[in-house]
Amino acid sequence: MTDTSTFGDAFFADAYAQHSAQPDEHGHFGRYGGRFMPEALMAALAELTEAYQKSKNDPTFQAEFTHLLRTYANRPSLLTDAKRLSRAAFEKGCGARILLKREDLNHTGSHKINNVLGQALLTKRMGKRRVIAETGAGQHGVATATAAALLDLECVVYMGEEDTQRQALNVARMRMLGAEVIPVAIGSRTLKDAINEAIRDWVTNVDHTHYLLGTVAGPHPFPAMVRDFVRVIGAEAREQVMTLTGALPDAVAACVGGGSNAIGAFHAFVPDASVRLYGFEAGGSGVETGLHAASITGGEIGVLHGARTYLLQDEYGQTMPSHSISAGLDYPAVGPEHAWLHDTGRAVYEAVTDDEAMQAFKLLCRTEGVIPAIESAHAVAGALRIAPKLRAELGREPVILVNLSGRGDKDMHTAAAYFGFSGMEA
Amino acid sequence: MDTTTVSKLSAVLAAAKAENRAALVGYLPAGFPTVEGSLDACRAMIEGGVDIVEVGLPYSDPQMDGPVIQRAVEHALEAGTNTVDVLRAVEGVAATGAPTLVMTYWNPIERYGVDRFAKQFADAGGAGLITPDLIPEEAEPWLSASDAHGLDRVFLVAQSSTDERLALTTRACRGFVYAASLMGVTGTRTAVNSQAAHLVERTRAATGLPVCVGLGVSNAAQAAEVARFADGVIVGSAFVRRLLDAPDPGSGLAAVRELAEQLAEGVRARNL
C-alpha cells in the first residue's frame, strides 16, 4: 500500500502512513491473516478489495462517509472525564485519570455503526442490492439493519438460536427495521455458527450479495477494511485527549472479542511509542477454568473463518466453545491484527473475568451515571487494574483512555440476573 | 517423489477414461454413524461401484457443507471422532484397493502438523487431500509435504474463478481438479447447473489434468448428465442422506450400495 490517504481526511490528520504497511498485499499481518476461504469467494474478495482500495482515494466516497458519520451516526463522539469513577476506584492519591471515549452515544448505541455505514456505502458502489450479516449480542445486526434501511438494501441477519433468545429485544429491533433474522440451529448455536451460516449464504448469493462482516476478523480485506472504517474512534480521541490534557494518554484500554472497537481505538496510537495499548479479553469464569473467550491469553494459533490467528481449539483443531457473560465478546477467535500486535509486543492483552467486568459495570453506573455494555465494562475493569502499575512506572497519575464501545440497555436482563434485585439495591 | 510414477488415483481415472466413462467418486464422513460404521459404508460404496473414495474429516465449522453433511459431521464429532480415527478409517478403505482421499478443512491438518499428517496419511495408504478452504497461495506447507510424501492434492475451482485463477489453481493440483458445479454448498439439487459444463471446458483450457465435478449430484440421471462433460462425478450428500434416513445400520449400508450401483450405471450412460 502506497497511498497515504484515509477515510474522512478532515477527521484523521495523523500518522496513518507510518503504520499502514500492515497488512501486506495478501492480507498478512506478519504470519497472521490471509485468505483461508473457498475458491468460489475469491472473485468477490478481490472485487471488495478493489472497491475498498479505490474508496480510500476517492474524495466523493470520503465526503459521503464523513457526512453520514457527522449527520447520522452522531460523530464525533464525546470524551468524558470520569472523575467520580477515578475517585471511587482508588484510594486517595493512588488513582488514575480515566477518560471515556463515548461510542455508546453513537446512533444504534455502539461503535458498530461506523463500520456498517462504510461497508453499506461500498455495497452500493459495487452495485449489490443485498447485505447479510452475523450477530452475537445483536449490536452489529441492529447497526446493519439500520444502514440497510437508510440505504435501501435488502438485509438478512444470521444469529445463533441461543443468542436470539438471550437478546430478544435486539431481534425485535432488527425486524422493526425491516431485516430478516434467521436463527441458526447448528453447532454451538452462537456467533461462530452464525458466521458459518453467513458464509454459506454468501457463497450461494455472492453475485448480488455483500457479506457485511462486523469485526476485524475474516479473510482479507475484512480485517484491514473494517479497521479503516472504525479507526475514527482513536483518531478523534487522540485529538480530544490532546486538547483536554495537552498530552497523549499514557494508555488506551479496550475490550477485545473479535476486536473491532479495540483496533478502532488503538490504530491511531500505534505510532505513538509512549502510549501503551491494552486489550482486555473476556476471561469468563477464569482462563484457568477453560470457560472463557480469551483467544490470545488462553488460545493457540490456528485458522478460523478465513484467517490465521489465535483461537480456542482442541488438540485436533476443532473449535472449542467460548464462554462469556458478554454475548459480544463470546467468540473463540480474534482479529489477526491483534494477534500480530500481541506478538510484536506493541499491545498487551489480558483477560478480565465476568465478575471483574460486572463489578466495573456497577461502579460506572453508580459513579458516572453511564450504563455501559457488558463488553465495554471489561475495558473499564482492565483500566482500573492497570492504573496502579502505570502509576508506579510513571511516578505520577496516569491518563488512561477507555473505549466505551457501547451502551448497556441490551444487557439489563443479564445484569439484573447477575446482581439479583437485592444486589441492584445495594 | 518420483514424479514419473503414475499415482493410483491417476491410474483409476485413466482406466475409466479408457472405458469411455466417467469415474465415480463417493464421499462419506469418517465417524458417522461410528468409525467402524463409516468404514462399512465406504466399503458398501465401493462394492456398489464407486471408483474413488473421499473420506470426510469431521470439523466443527464446515462452511462449505449444507445441512445433510453438517448433521452427520456434528454427530461424528459428538461421538468423539478425531484425526487419528480418520487415519484409521483411511487405512481400512485404502485396503480395499480403491484410491482414498481425505476431504478436509484446513485447520485440523495444520493443528495435527502438516508434515506429520502427510506422513501418517501416506503410511495408511491415502492418495491425497481435497482442501475446500485452502487456496494455493496459502498452501506452501501442504505443497511441500505432499511432494515429500507422494500425495495428490486437489484444489477446487468455481464458476466465479477468473481464467488467471483457474491457471494458478490447476497448476497446484495433482491427481485431478475439483470443479464445483454451482455457487453454493454441498447438498442435493433437483437439476445439474447449466454452467457446470462451461466451467469444465474453461478448466480444460487451463490444464491437462482430469476434471471431476461435484456439488448437487444425487442420482443416476444427473450422474449421466455430468459424465458427458466431466472425467469424474462426485457424490456426497446423497450417500450421507441414505445413512441418515436408514432405520438401522444394515439397511443404511444396503441403501448406500444401491445408490452406488445406480450412480455407477449413470457414469457409464454418458453416451446414451
PDB file of N, CA and C in Angstrom, chain A residues 26 28 33-43 185-189 192-193 195-197 199-201 203-206 300-306 308 311 313-320, chain B residues 57-67 70-71 74 77 81-84 106-112 132-138 141 156-158 160-162 165-166 169 183-185 189:
ATOM      1  N   HIS A  26      -1.420  -9.465   0.395  1.00  0.00           N
ATOM      2  CA  HIS A  26      -2.260 -10.665   0.525  1.00  0.00           C
ATOM      3  C   HIS A  26      -3.014 -10.702   1.850  1.00  0.00           C
ATOM      4  N   HIS A  28      -1.709 -10.304   4.987  1.00  0.00           N
ATOM      5  CA  HIS A  28      -0.983 -10.907   6.116  1.00  0.00           C
ATOM      6  C   HIS A  28      -0.434  -9.836   7.046  1.00  0.00           C
ATOM      7  N   GLY A  33      -3.550 -13.645   9.516  1.00  0.00           N
ATOM      8  CA  GLY A  33      -4.443 -13.139   8.484  1.00  0.00           C
ATOM      9  C   GLY A  33      -4.470 -14.044   7.263  1.00  0.00           C
ATOM     10  N   GLY A  34      -4.512 -13.438   6.080  1.00  0.00           N
ATOM     11  CA  GLY A  34      -4.567 -14.210   4.847  1.00  0.00           C
ATOM     12  C   GLY A  34      -5.987 -14.481   4.385  1.00  0.00           C
ATOM     13  N   ARG A  35      -6.085 -15.506   3.539  1.00  0.00           N
ATOM     14  CA  ARG A  35      -7.391 -15.851   2.955  1.00  0.00           C
ATOM     15  C   ARG A  35      -7.576 -17.354   2.941  1.00  0.00           C
ATOM     16  N   PHE A  36      -8.185 -17.886   3.975  1.00  0.00           N
ATOM     17  CA  PHE A  36      -8.492 -19.314   4.011  1.00  0.00           C
ATOM     18  C   PHE A  36      -9.982 -19.467   3.765  1.00  0.00           C
ATOM     19  N   MET A  37     -10.340 -19.443   2.499  1.00  0.00           N
ATOM     20  CA  MET A  37     -11.741 -19.396   2.105  1.00  0.00           C
ATOM     21  C   MET A  37     -11.914 -20.211   0.836  1.00  0.00           C
ATOM     22  N   PRO A  38     -13.151 -20.635   0.564  1.00  0.00           N
ATOM     23  CA  PRO A  38     -13.398 -21.356  -0.684  1.00  0.00           C
ATOM     24  C   PRO A  38     -13.034 -20.516  -1.902  1.00  0.00           C
ATOM     25  N   GLU A  39     -12.513 -21.199  -2.913  1.00  0.00           N
ATOM     26  CA  GLU A  39     -12.183 -20.543  -4.182  1.00  0.00           C
ATOM     27  C   GLU A  39     -13.377 -19.764  -4.732  1.00  0.00           C
ATOM     28  N   ALA A  40     -14.584 -20.284  -4.501  1.00  0.00           N
ATOM     29  CA  ALA A  40     -15.782 -19.632  -5.045  1.00  0.00           C
ATOM     30  C   ALA A  40     -15.911 -18.183  -4.573  1.00  0.00           C
ATOM     31  N   LEU A  41     -15.315 -17.842  -3.429  1.00  0.00           N
ATOM     32  CA  LEU A  41     -15.430 -16.480  -2.902  1.00  0.00           C
ATOM     33  C   LEU A  41     -14.263 -15.579  -3.300  1.00  0.00           C
ATOM     34  N   MET A  42     -13.254 -16.149  -3.964  1.00  0.00           N
ATOM     35  CA  MET A  42     -12.056 -15.359  -4.266  1.00  0.00           C
ATOM     36  C   MET A  42     -12.362 -14.161  -5.170  1.00  0.00           C
ATOM     37  N   ALA A  43     -13.252 -14.359  -6.131  1.00  0.00           N
ATOM     38  CA  ALA A  43     -13.578 -13.243  -7.025  1.00  0.00           C
ATOM     39  C   ALA A  43     -14.253 -12.114  -6.248  1.00  0.00           C
ATOM     40  N   ALA A 185     -29.510 -22.944  14.014  1.00  0.00           N
ATOM     41  CA  ALA A 185     -29.691 -24.027  14.988  1.00  0.00           C
ATOM     42  C   ALA A 185     -28.745 -25.188  14.716  1.00  0.00           C
ATOM     43  N   ILE A 186     -27.483 -24.868  14.454  1.00  0.00           N
ATOM     44  CA  ILE A 186     -26.496 -25.929  14.228  1.00  0.00           C
ATOM     45  C   ILE A 186     -25.253 -25.575  15.027  1.00  0.00           C
ATOM     46  N   GLY A 187     -24.456 -26.582  15.371  1.00  0.00           N
ATOM     47  CA  GLY A 187     -23.232 -26.345  16.123  1.00  0.00           C
ATOM     48  C   GLY A 187     -23.543 -25.811  17.503  1.00  0.00           C
ATOM     49  N   SER A 188     -22.774 -24.797  17.923  1.00  0.00           N
ATOM     50  CA  SER A 188     -22.963 -24.262  19.273  1.00  0.00           C
ATOM     51  C   SER A 188     -24.120 -23.267  19.337  1.00  0.00           C
ATOM     52  N   ARG A 189     -24.743 -22.982  18.166  1.00  0.00           N
ATOM     53  CA  ARG A 189     -25.901 -22.083  18.095  1.00  0.00           C
ATOM     54  C   ARG A 189     -25.573 -20.679  18.603  1.00  0.00           C
ATOM     55  N   LYS A 192     -20.222 -17.980  16.302  1.00  0.00           N
ATOM     56  CA  LYS A 192     -19.362 -18.626  15.311  1.00  0.00           C
ATOM     57  C   LYS A 192     -20.183 -19.395  14.281  1.00  0.00           C
ATOM     58  N   ASP A 193     -21.298 -19.967  14.719  1.00  0.00           N
ATOM     59  CA  ASP A 193     -22.145 -20.709  13.794  1.00  0.00           C
ATOM     60  C   ASP A 193     -22.948 -19.768  12.912  1.00  0.00           C
ATOM     61  N   ILE A 195     -21.689 -17.012  11.802  1.00  0.00           N
ATOM     62  CA  ILE A 195     -20.707 -16.658  10.762  1.00  0.00           C
ATOM     63  C   ILE A 195     -20.642 -17.755   9.707  1.00  0.00           C
ATOM     64  N   ASN A 196     -20.597 -19.023  10.148  1.00  0.00           N
ATOM     65  CA  ASN A 196     -20.581 -20.133   9.178  1.00  0.00           C
ATOM     66  C   ASN A 196     -21.776 -20.040   8.242  1.00  0.00           C
ATOM     67  N   GLU A 197     -22.941 -19.783   8.808  1.00  0.00           N
ATOM     68  CA  GLU A 197     -24.163 -19.741   8.004  1.00  0.00           C
ATOM     69  C   GLU A 197     -24.150 -18.545   7.048  1.00  0.00           C
ATOM     70  N   ILE A 199     -21.470 -17.268   5.740  1.00  0.00           N
ATOM     71  CA  ILE A 199     -20.535 -17.624   4.662  1.00  0.00           C
ATOM     72  C   ILE A 199     -21.231 -18.535   3.650  1.00  0.00           C
ATOM     73  N   ARG A 200     -22.059 -19.467   4.142  1.00  0.00           N
ATOM     74  CA  ARG A 200     -22.801 -20.361   3.228  1.00  0.00           C
ATOM     75  C   ARG A 200     -23.771 -19.572   2.348  1.00  0.00           C
ATOM     76  N   ASP A 201     -24.423 -18.604   2.950  1.00  0.00           N
ATOM     77  CA  ASP A 201     -25.322 -17.738   2.174  1.00  0.00           C
ATOM     78  C   ASP A 201     -24.516 -16.975   1.127  1.00  0.00           C
ATOM     79  N   VAL A 203     -21.607 -17.583  -0.318  1.00  0.00           N
ATOM     80  CA  VAL A 203     -21.073 -18.365  -1.437  1.00  0.00           C
ATOM     81  C   VAL A 203     -22.198 -18.718  -2.414  1.00  0.00           C
ATOM     82  N   THR A 204     -23.431 -18.758  -1.930  1.00  0.00           N
ATOM     83  CA  THR A 204     -24.574 -19.089  -2.781  1.00  0.00           C
ATOM     84  C   THR A 204     -25.098 -17.869  -3.534  1.00  0.00           C
ATOM     85  N   ASN A 205     -25.037 -16.705  -2.916  1.00  0.00           N
ATOM     86  CA  ASN A 205     -25.678 -15.495  -3.469  1.00  0.00           C
ATOM     87  C   ASN A 205     -24.702 -14.361  -3.764  1.00  0.00           C
ATOM     88  N   VAL A 206     -23.440 -14.729  -3.956  1.00  0.00           N
ATOM     89  CA  VAL A 206     -22.385 -13.714  -3.988  1.00  0.00           C
ATOM     90  C   VAL A 206     -22.544 -12.724  -5.147  1.00  0.00           C
ATOM     91  N   GLU A 300      -4.508 -20.787  21.020  1.00  0.00           N
ATOM     92  CA  GLU A 300      -3.305 -21.098  20.261  1.00  0.00           C
ATOM     93  C   GLU A 300      -3.527 -20.770  18.791  1.00  0.00           C
ATOM     94  N   ILE A 301      -2.440 -20.756  18.033  1.00  0.00           N
ATOM     95  CA  ILE A 301      -2.521 -20.306  16.648  1.00  0.00           C
ATOM     96  C   ILE A 301      -3.202 -21.352  15.767  1.00  0.00           C
ATOM     97  N   GLY A 302      -4.105 -20.895  14.952  1.00  0.00           N
ATOM     98  CA  GLY A 302      -4.792 -21.778  14.008  1.00  0.00           C
ATOM     99  C   GLY A 302      -5.500 -20.952  12.951  1.00  0.00           C
ATOM    100  N   VAL A 303      -6.413 -21.603  12.237  1.00  0.00           N
ATOM    101  CA  VAL A 303      -7.155 -20.939  11.170  1.00  0.00           C
ATOM    102  C   VAL A 303      -8.645 -21.069  11.452  1.00  0.00           C
ATOM    103  N   LEU A 304      -9.349 -19.952  11.466  1.00  0.00           N
ATOM    104  CA  LEU A 304     -10.800 -19.991  11.599  1.00  0.00           C
ATOM    105  C   LEU A 304     -11.403 -18.825  10.832  1.00  0.00           C
ATOM    106  N   HIS A 305     -12.527 -19.109  10.154  1.00  0.00           N
ATOM    107  CA  HIS A 305     -13.265 -18.066   9.446  1.00  0.00           C
ATOM    108  C   HIS A 305     -12.373 -17.235   8.528  1.00  0.00           C
ATOM    109  N   GLY A 306     -11.458 -17.895   7.877  1.00  0.00           N
ATOM    110  CA  GLY A 306     -10.728 -17.242   6.806  1.00  0.00           C
ATOM    111  C   GLY A 306      -9.379 -16.656   7.138  1.00  0.00           C
ATOM    112  N   ARG A 308      -5.588 -16.817   9.674  1.00  0.00           N
ATOM    113  CA  ARG A 308      -4.757 -17.439  10.702  1.00  0.00           C
ATOM    114  C   ARG A 308      -4.653 -16.463  11.860  1.00  0.00           C
ATOM    115  N   LEU A 311      -6.853 -18.810  18.406  1.00  0.00           N
ATOM    116  CA  LEU A 311      -8.219 -19.276  18.604  1.00  0.00           C
ATOM    117  C   LEU A 311      -8.281 -20.359  19.672  1.00  0.00           C
ATOM    118  N   GLN A 313      -9.132 -23.894  20.541  1.00  0.00           N
ATOM    119  CA  GLN A 313      -9.277 -25.143  19.788  1.00  0.00           C
ATOM    120  C   GLN A 313      -8.742 -26.294  20.620  1.00  0.00           C
ATOM    121  N   ASP A 314      -9.208 -27.505  20.274  1.00  0.00           N
ATOM    122  CA  ASP A 314      -8.696 -28.669  20.988  1.00  0.00           C
ATOM    123  C   ASP A 314      -7.450 -29.188  20.273  1.00  0.00           C
ATOM    124  N   GLU A 315      -6.917 -30.304  20.731  1.00  0.00           N
ATOM    125  CA  GLU A 315      -5.653 -30.787  20.179  1.00  0.00           C
ATOM    126  C   GLU A 315      -5.790 -31.225  18.721  1.00  0.00           C
ATOM    127  N   TYR A 316      -7.013 -31.400  18.235  1.00  0.00           N
ATOM    128  CA  TYR A 316      -7.221 -31.795  16.839  1.00  0.00           C
ATOM    129  C   TYR A 316      -7.678 -30.634  15.951  1.00  0.00           C
ATOM    130  N   GLY A 317      -7.674 -29.421  16.508  1.00  0.00           N
ATOM    131  CA  GLY A 317      -8.026 -28.270  15.680  1.00  0.00           C
ATOM    132  C   GLY A 317      -9.516 -28.026  15.560  1.00  0.00           C
ATOM    133  N   GLN A 318     -10.303 -28.692  16.401  1.00  0.00           N
ATOM    134  CA  GLN A 318     -11.742 -28.396  16.425  1.00  0.00           C
ATOM    135  C   GLN A 318     -11.938 -27.157  17.289  1.00  0.00           C
ATOM    136  N   THR A 319     -12.791 -26.255  16.821  1.00  0.00           N
ATOM    137  CA  THR A 319     -13.029 -25.026  17.569  1.00  0.00           C
ATOM    138  C   THR A 319     -13.716 -25.363  18.896  1.00  0.00           C
ATOM    139  N   MET A 320     -13.224 -24.778  19.967  1.00  0.00           N
ATOM    140  CA  MET A 320     -13.812 -25.003  21.294  1.00  0.00           C
ATOM    141  C   MET A 320     -14.858 -23.925  21.554  1.00  0.00           C
TER     142      MET A 320
ATOM    143  N   LEU B  57     -13.129 -35.554   6.866  1.00  0.00           N
ATOM    144  CA  LEU B  57     -12.609 -35.364   8.214  1.00  0.00           C
ATOM    145  C   LEU B  57     -13.562 -34.416   8.941  1.00  0.00           C
ATOM    146  N   PRO B  58     -14.254 -34.918   9.949  1.00  0.00           N
ATOM    147  CA  PRO B  58     -15.265 -34.080  10.611  1.00  0.00           C
ATOM    148  C   PRO B  58     -14.640 -32.832  11.240  1.00  0.00           C
ATOM    149  N   TYR B  59     -15.290 -31.685  11.027  1.00  0.00           N
ATOM    150  CA  TYR B  59     -14.763 -30.410  11.512  1.00  0.00           C
ATOM    151  C   TYR B  59     -15.908 -29.595  12.102  1.00  0.00           C
ATOM    152  N   SER B  60     -15.588 -28.852  13.130  1.00  0.00           N
ATOM    153  CA  SER B  60     -16.602 -28.098  13.879  1.00  0.00           C
ATOM    154  C   SER B  60     -17.235 -26.963  13.080  1.00  0.00           C
ATOM    155  N   ASP B  61     -16.564 -26.472  12.049  1.00  0.00           N
ATOM    156  CA  ASP B  61     -17.066 -25.305  11.321  1.00  0.00           C
ATOM    157  C   ASP B  61     -17.055 -25.534   9.808  1.00  0.00           C
ATOM    158  N   PRO B  62     -17.914 -26.451   9.344  1.00  0.00           N
ATOM    159  CA  PRO B  62     -17.883 -26.837   7.913  1.00  0.00           C
ATOM    160  C   PRO B  62     -18.616 -25.853   7.021  1.00  0.00           C
ATOM    161  N   GLN B  63     -17.917 -24.778   6.636  1.00  0.00           N
ATOM    162  CA  GLN B  63     -18.552 -23.658   5.934  1.00  0.00           C
ATOM    163  C   GLN B  63     -19.015 -23.974   4.528  1.00  0.00           C
ATOM    164  N   MET B  64     -18.486 -25.046   3.935  1.00  0.00           N
ATOM    165  CA  MET B  64     -18.873 -25.361   2.558  1.00  0.00           C
ATOM    166  C   MET B  64     -19.922 -26.475   2.510  1.00  0.00           C
ATOM    167  N   ASP B  65     -20.403 -26.902   3.676  1.00  0.00           N
ATOM    168  CA  ASP B  65     -21.341 -28.015   3.696  1.00  0.00           C
ATOM    169  C   ASP B  65     -22.751 -27.579   4.044  1.00  0.00           C
ATOM    170  N   GLY B  66     -23.694 -28.197   3.359  1.00  0.00           N
ATOM    171  CA  GLY B  66     -25.107 -27.967   3.624  1.00  0.00           C
ATOM    172  C   GLY B  66     -25.572 -28.793   4.815  1.00  0.00           C
ATOM    173  N   PRO B  67     -26.891 -28.730   5.104  1.00  0.00           N
ATOM    174  CA  PRO B  67     -27.435 -29.316   6.325  1.00  0.00           C
ATOM    175  C   PRO B  67     -27.221 -30.831   6.472  1.00  0.00           C
ATOM    176  N   GLN B  70     -23.593 -31.417   7.443  1.00  0.00           N
ATOM    177  CA  GLN B  70     -23.424 -30.786   8.766  1.00  0.00           C
ATOM    178  C   GLN B  70     -23.935 -31.692   9.880  1.00  0.00           C
ATOM    179  N   ARG B  71     -25.111 -32.276   9.629  1.00  0.00           N
ATOM    180  CA  ARG B  71     -25.714 -33.090  10.681  1.00  0.00           C
ATOM    181  C   ARG B  71     -24.880 -34.349  10.959  1.00  0.00           C
ATOM    182  N   GLU B  74     -21.639 -33.333  12.735  1.00  0.00           N
ATOM    183  CA  GLU B  74     -21.889 -32.952  14.123  1.00  0.00           C
ATOM    184  C   GLU B  74     -22.017 -34.207  14.992  1.00  0.00           C
ATOM    185  N   LEU B  77     -18.586 -35.776  15.520  1.00  0.00           N
ATOM    186  CA  LEU B  77     -17.771 -35.048  16.499  1.00  0.00           C
ATOM    187  C   LEU B  77     -18.274 -35.272  17.914  1.00  0.00           C
ATOM    188  N   THR B  81     -15.100 -38.509  17.341  1.00  0.00           N
ATOM    189  CA  THR B  81     -14.242 -38.832  16.187  1.00  0.00           C
ATOM    190  C   THR B  81     -13.120 -37.787  16.066  1.00  0.00           C
ATOM    191  N   ASN B  82     -11.892 -38.268  15.921  1.00  0.00           N
ATOM    192  CA  ASN B  82     -10.776 -37.323  15.782  1.00  0.00           C
ATOM    193  C   ASN B  82      -9.885 -37.721  14.611  1.00  0.00           C
ATOM    194  N   THR B  83      -8.808 -36.967  14.450  1.00  0.00           N
ATOM    195  CA  THR B  83      -7.946 -37.143  13.279  1.00  0.00           C
ATOM    196  C   THR B  83      -7.325 -38.536  13.236  1.00  0.00           C
ATOM    197  N   VAL B  84      -7.013 -39.083  14.409  1.00  0.00           N
ATOM    198  CA  VAL B  84      -6.435 -40.430  14.454  1.00  0.00           C
ATOM    199  C   VAL B  84      -7.455 -41.454  13.940  1.00  0.00           C
ATOM    200  N   TRP B 106      -8.949 -26.847   6.536  1.00  0.00           N
ATOM    201  CA  TRP B 106      -7.504 -26.757   6.731  1.00  0.00           C
ATOM    202  C   TRP B 106      -7.058 -26.826   8.191  1.00  0.00           C
ATOM    203  N   ASN B 107      -7.810 -26.234   9.116  1.00  0.00           N
ATOM    204  CA  ASN B 107      -7.263 -26.119  10.472  1.00  0.00           C
ATOM    205  C   ASN B 107      -6.906 -27.461  11.127  1.00  0.00           C
ATOM    206  N   PRO B 108      -7.718 -28.505  10.985  1.00  0.00           N
ATOM    207  CA  PRO B 108      -7.326 -29.779  11.623  1.00  0.00           C
ATOM    208  C   PRO B 108      -5.974 -30.303  11.130  1.00  0.00           C
ATOM    209  N   ILE B 109      -5.659 -30.067   9.858  1.00  0.00           N
ATOM    210  CA  ILE B 109      -4.375 -30.544   9.328  1.00  0.00           C
ATOM    211  C   ILE B 109      -3.234 -29.698   9.885  1.00  0.00           C
ATOM    212  N   GLU B 110      -3.437 -28.393   9.886  1.00  0.00           N
ATOM    213  CA  GLU B 110      -2.400 -27.500  10.426  1.00  0.00           C
ATOM    214  C   GLU B 110      -2.141 -27.824  11.893  1.00  0.00           C
ATOM    215  N   ARG B 111      -3.220 -28.086  12.611  1.00  0.00           N
ATOM    216  CA  ARG B 111      -3.105 -28.360  14.040  1.00  0.00           C
ATOM    217  C   ARG B 111      -2.381 -29.687  14.301  1.00  0.00           C
ATOM    218  N   TYR B 112      -2.682 -30.685  13.495  1.00  0.00           N
ATOM    219  CA  TYR B 112      -2.059 -32.007  13.668  1.00  0.00           C
ATOM    220  C   TYR B 112      -0.581 -31.940  13.292  1.00  0.00           C
ATOM    221  N   PRO B 132     -11.131 -27.813   0.671  1.00  0.00           N
ATOM    222  CA  PRO B 132     -12.091 -26.821   0.177  1.00  0.00           C
ATOM    223  C   PRO B 132     -11.883 -25.389   0.666  1.00  0.00           C
ATOM    224  N   ASP B 133     -11.151 -25.187   1.762  1.00  0.00           N
ATOM    225  CA  ASP B 133     -10.949 -23.802   2.210  1.00  0.00           C
ATOM    226  C   ASP B 133      -9.485 -23.394   2.149  1.00  0.00           C
ATOM    227  N   LEU B 134      -8.729 -24.089   1.303  1.00  0.00           N
ATOM    228  CA  LEU B 134      -7.320 -23.742   1.136  1.00  0.00           C
ATOM    229  C   LEU B 134      -7.091 -23.374  -0.324  1.00  0.00           C
ATOM    230  N   ILE B 135      -6.520 -22.190  -0.550  1.00  0.00           N
ATOM    231  CA  ILE B 135      -6.150 -21.793  -1.911  1.00  0.00           C
ATOM    232  C   ILE B 135      -4.636 -21.957  -2.042  1.00  0.00           C
ATOM    233  N   PRO B 136      -4.135 -22.166  -3.257  1.00  0.00           N
ATOM    234  CA  PRO B 136      -2.704 -22.437  -3.419  1.00  0.00           C
ATOM    235  C   PRO B 136      -1.802 -21.370  -2.793  1.00  0.00           C
ATOM    236  N   GLU B 137      -2.243 -20.113  -2.799  1.00  0.00           N
ATOM    237  CA  GLU B 137      -1.412 -19.036  -2.243  1.00  0.00           C
ATOM    238  C   GLU B 137      -1.122 -19.223  -0.756  1.00  0.00           C
ATOM    239  N   GLU B 138      -1.996 -19.931  -0.052  1.00  0.00           N
ATOM    240  CA  GLU B 138      -1.809 -20.128   1.391  1.00  0.00           C
ATOM    241  C   GLU B 138      -1.287 -21.538   1.692  1.00  0.00           C
ATOM    242  N   PRO B 141       3.039 -25.006   2.994  1.00  0.00           N
ATOM    243  CA  PRO B 141       3.428 -26.191   3.773  1.00  0.00           C
ATOM    244  C   PRO B 141       2.842 -27.489   3.198  1.00  0.00           C
ATOM    245  N   LEU B 156     -10.015 -26.725  -5.434  1.00  0.00           N
ATOM    246  CA  LEU B 156     -11.302 -26.520  -6.096  1.00  0.00           C
ATOM    247  C   LEU B 156     -11.250 -25.333  -7.054  1.00  0.00           C
ATOM    248  N   VAL B 157     -12.031 -25.433  -8.110  1.00  0.00           N
ATOM    249  CA  VAL B 157     -12.291 -24.272  -8.956  1.00  0.00           C
ATOM    250  C   VAL B 157     -13.796 -24.040  -8.986  1.00  0.00           C
ATOM    251  N   ALA B 158     -14.191 -22.801  -9.255  1.00  0.00           N
ATOM    252  CA  ALA B 158     -15.605 -22.438  -9.197  1.00  0.00           C
ATOM    253  C   ALA B 158     -15.977 -21.602 -10.409  1.00  0.00           C
ATOM    254  N   SER B 160     -17.019 -18.759 -10.459  1.00  0.00           N
ATOM    255  CA  SER B 160     -16.553 -17.383 -10.282  1.00  0.00           C
ATOM    256  C   SER B 160     -15.043 -17.249 -10.471  1.00  0.00           C
ATOM    257  N   SER B 161     -14.328 -18.366 -10.638  1.00  0.00           N
ATOM    258  CA  SER B 161     -12.870 -18.287 -10.809  1.00  0.00           C
ATOM    259  C   SER B 161     -12.529 -17.577 -12.119  1.00  0.00           C
ATOM    260  N   THR B 162     -11.615 -16.632 -12.038  1.00  0.00           N
ATOM    261  CA  THR B 162     -11.136 -15.985 -13.260  1.00  0.00           C
ATOM    262  C   THR B 162     -10.221 -16.952 -14.002  1.00  0.00           C
ATOM    263  N   ARG B 165      -7.047 -17.290 -12.184  1.00  0.00           N
ATOM    264  CA  ARG B 165      -7.089 -18.162 -11.016  1.00  0.00           C
ATOM    265  C   ARG B 165      -7.225 -19.635 -11.424  1.00  0.00           C
ATOM    266  N   LEU B 166      -7.920 -19.902 -12.522  1.00  0.00           N
ATOM    267  CA  LEU B 166      -8.000 -21.293 -12.998  1.00  0.00           C
ATOM    268  C   LEU B 166      -6.598 -21.808 -13.303  1.00  0.00           C
ATOM    269  N   THR B 169      -4.635 -22.203  -9.929  1.00  0.00           N
ATOM    270  CA  THR B 169      -5.118 -23.285  -9.086  1.00  0.00           C
ATOM    271  C   THR B 169      -4.827 -24.650  -9.695  1.00  0.00           C
ATOM    272  N   MET B 183     -22.554 -22.386  -7.555  1.00  0.00           N
ATOM    273  CA  MET B 183     -22.151 -21.481  -6.489  1.00  0.00           C
ATOM    274  C   MET B 183     -23.016 -21.826  -5.276  1.00  0.00           C
ATOM    275  N   GLY B 184     -22.409 -22.457  -4.288  1.00  0.00           N
ATOM    276  CA  GLY B 184     -23.197 -22.836  -3.126  1.00  0.00           C
ATOM    277  C   GLY B 184     -22.475 -23.901  -2.326  1.00  0.00           C
ATOM    278  N   VAL B 185     -23.207 -24.527  -1.420  1.00  0.00           N
ATOM    279  CA  VAL B 185     -22.632 -25.518  -0.517  1.00  0.00           C
ATOM    280  C   VAL B 185     -23.078 -26.911  -0.933  1.00  0.00           C
ATOM    281  N   ARG B 189     -29.482 -31.308  -5.345  1.00  0.00           N
ATOM    282  CA  ARG B 189     -30.244 -30.322  -6.103  1.00  0.00           C
ATOM    283  C   ARG B 189     -31.128 -31.065  -7.100  1.00  0.00           C
TER     284      ARG B 189
END
